[in-house]
Amino acid sequence: NALWVDSLVSSNKVRHRVRFDSLKKTYRFSEFGKNIKRNIITREVSRYQKLMLTLEDIPIAPIYKLDPNEKYYVRVKADLETDRFWFPFNYIFFFVPFSEFETSWVQTSPLSIDPDLELSKQASSPHKNEGTLSTDVIRSFNK
């Protein structure tokens, strides 16, 4: 029975923000984090809600840090913060409930990189040029 210690390969804090423009009747969705910047404007409530719930095309880890013979997992946590009223409205509307919550950490089942994947071959290649690192990354996706 082997014991092993998990080590952090990569981390990224991704923030989603949605703002409603009452004059234009549009929702402005923003997503930002390390190597992430996306802005989308929509009038559809269902579209901005879907965007808020997904983590699509998020860089997870540089390929050079991953070993195709190892198992990995991704951990995710969500925090919801709502804007507060400015003074003096924060005192006038003290009774208005704000929906704020925080989830606990959840993690995927163990993941491995397909050894036949071209990126895996690059990562495990013993003939890598030691002076340069690959800029390829593994990205998240939603199905």
PDB file of C-alpha atoms in Angstrom, residues 61-137:
ATOM      1  CA  ALA A  61      -1.972  23.660 -16.041  1.00  0.00           C
ATOM      2  CA  PRO A  62       0.987  24.090 -18.376  1.00  0.00           C
ATOM      3  CA  ILE A  63       1.629  20.843 -20.231  1.00  0.00           C
ATOM      4  CA  TYR A  64       5.295  20.790 -19.230  1.00  0.00           C
ATOM      5  CA  LYS A  65       4.264  20.398 -15.559  1.00  0.00           C
ATOM      6  CA  LEU A  66       2.168  17.277 -16.214  1.00  0.00           C
ATOM      7  CA  ASP A  67       3.362  13.686 -16.367  1.00  0.00           C
ATOM      8  CA  PRO A  68       1.170  11.365 -18.483  1.00  0.00           C
ATOM      9  CA  ASN A  69       1.922   8.542 -16.016  1.00  0.00           C
ATOM     10  CA  GLU A  70       0.479  10.440 -13.033  1.00  0.00           C
ATOM     11  CA  LYS A  71      -3.088  10.991 -11.824  1.00  0.00           C
ATOM     12  CA  TYR A  72      -4.407  14.512 -11.246  1.00  0.00           C
ATOM     13  CA  TYR A  73      -7.570  16.104  -9.958  1.00  0.00           C
ATOM     14  CA  VAL A  74      -9.114  19.554 -10.130  1.00  0.00           C
ATOM     15  CA  ARG A  75     -10.567  21.251  -7.053  1.00  0.00           C
ATOM     16  CA  VAL A  76     -13.208  23.969  -7.335  1.00  0.00           C
ATOM     17  CA  LYS A  77     -14.866  26.279  -4.833  1.00  0.00           C
ATOM     18  CA  ALA A  78     -17.460  28.991  -5.431  1.00  0.00           C
ATOM     19  CA  ASP A  79     -18.180  32.165  -3.478  1.00  0.00           C
ATOM     20  CA  LEU A  80     -21.108  34.433  -4.274  1.00  0.00           C
ATOM     21  CA  GLU A  81     -20.893  38.080  -3.330  1.00  0.00           C
ATOM     22  CA  THR A  82     -23.519  40.684  -4.093  1.00  0.00           C
ATOM     23  CA  ASP A  83     -23.070  44.406  -4.330  1.00  0.00           C
ATOM     24  CA  ARG A  84     -24.165  46.374  -1.315  1.00  0.00           C
ATOM     25  CA  PHE A  85     -25.982  49.683  -1.250  1.00  0.00           C
ATOM     26  CA  TRP A  86     -23.933  52.832  -0.832  1.00  0.00           C
ATOM     27  CA  PHE A  87     -24.386  55.210   2.078  1.00  0.00           C
ATOM     28  CA  PRO A  88     -27.072  56.279   3.065  1.00  0.00           C
ATOM     29  CA  PHE A  89     -29.075  53.603   1.213  1.00  0.00           C
ATOM     30  CA  ASN A  90     -27.371  50.823   3.171  1.00  0.00           C
ATOM     31  CA  TYR A  91     -29.138  52.192   6.289  1.00  0.00           C
ATOM     32  CA  ILE A  92     -32.436  53.017   4.603  1.00  0.00           C
ATOM     33  CA  PHE A  93     -32.742  49.572   2.996  1.00  0.00           C
ATOM     34  CA  PHE A  94     -31.247  47.537   5.860  1.00  0.00           C
ATOM     35  CA  PHE A  95     -34.053  44.972   5.514  1.00  0.00           C
ATOM     36  CA  VAL A  96     -33.184  43.968   1.923  1.00  0.00           C
ATOM     37  CA  PRO A  97     -31.714  40.447   1.967  1.00  0.00           C
ATOM     38  CA  PHE A  98     -28.503  39.805   0.067  1.00  0.00           C
ATOM     39  CA  SER A  99     -27.780  36.382  -1.308  1.00  0.00           C
ATOM     40  CA  GLU A 100     -24.238  35.551  -0.300  1.00  0.00           C
ATOM     41  CA  PHE A 101     -22.894  32.081   0.151  1.00  0.00           C
ATOM     42  CA  GLU A 102     -19.737  30.034  -0.023  1.00  0.00           C
ATOM     43  CA  THR A 103     -19.423  26.404  -1.062  1.00  0.00           C
ATOM     44  CA  SER A 104     -16.976  23.881   0.271  1.00  0.00           C
ATOM     45  CA  TRP A 105     -14.202  22.538  -1.939  1.00  0.00           C
ATOM     46  CA  VAL A 106     -15.170  19.778  -4.366  1.00  0.00           C
ATOM     47  CA  GLN A 107     -12.818  17.767  -6.493  1.00  0.00           C
ATOM     48  CA  THR A 108     -12.994  15.649  -9.600  1.00  0.00           C
ATOM     49  CA  SER A 109     -12.293  11.967  -9.666  1.00  0.00           C
ATOM     50  CA  PRO A 110      -8.668  11.195 -10.596  1.00  0.00           C
ATOM     51  CA  LEU A 111      -7.760  12.352 -14.088  1.00  0.00           C
ATOM     52  CA  SER A 112      -4.939  11.255 -16.321  1.00  0.00           C
ATOM     53  CA  ILE A 113      -3.623  12.544 -19.604  1.00  0.00           C
ATOM     54  CA  ASP A 114      -4.123  10.273 -22.590  1.00  0.00           C
ATOM     55  CA  PRO A 115      -0.601   9.037 -23.432  1.00  0.00           C
ATOM     56  CA  ASP A 116      -1.529   9.038 -27.139  1.00  0.00           C
ATOM     57  CA  LEU A 117      -2.388  12.728 -27.018  1.00  0.00           C
ATOM     58  CA  GLU A 118       0.215  14.784 -28.872  1.00  0.00           C
ATOM     59  CA  LEU A 119       0.630  17.147 -25.899  1.00  0.00           C
ATOM     60  CA  SER A 120       1.362  14.153 -23.644  1.00  0.00           C
ATOM     61  CA  LYS A 121       4.097  13.036 -25.985  1.00  0.00           C
ATOM     62  CA  GLN A 122       5.625  16.512 -25.856  1.00  0.00           C
ATOM     63  CA  ALA A 123       5.466  16.590 -22.050  1.00  0.00           C
ATOM     64  CA  SER A 124       7.129  13.211 -21.587  1.00  0.00           C
ATOM     65  CA  SER A 125       9.644  13.531 -24.410  1.00  0.00           C
ATOM     66  CA  PRO A 126      13.207  12.970 -23.145  1.00  0.00           C
ATOM     67  CA  HIS A 127      14.500  15.003 -26.107  1.00  0.00           C
ATOM     68  CA  LYS A 128      12.925  18.271 -24.945  1.00  0.00           C
ATOM     69  CA  ASN A 129      15.039  21.338 -25.413  1.00  0.00           C
ATOM     70  CA  GLU A 130      15.867  22.200 -21.796  1.00  0.00           C
ATOM     71  CA  GLY A 131      16.212  25.896 -22.608  1.00  0.00           C
ATOM     72  CA  THR A 132      12.606  26.365 -23.695  1.00  0.00           C
ATOM     73  CA  LEU A 133       9.330  25.471 -22.033  1.00  0.00           C
ATOM     74  CA  SER A 134       6.173  24.659 -23.918  1.00  0.00           C
ATOM     75  CA  THR A 135       3.482  27.317 -23.695  1.00  0.00           C
ATOM     76  CA  ASP A 136       0.731  24.738 -24.302  1.00  0.00           C
ATOM     77  CA  VAL A 137      -1.794  24.332 -21.494  1.00  0.00           C
TER      78      VAL A 137
END
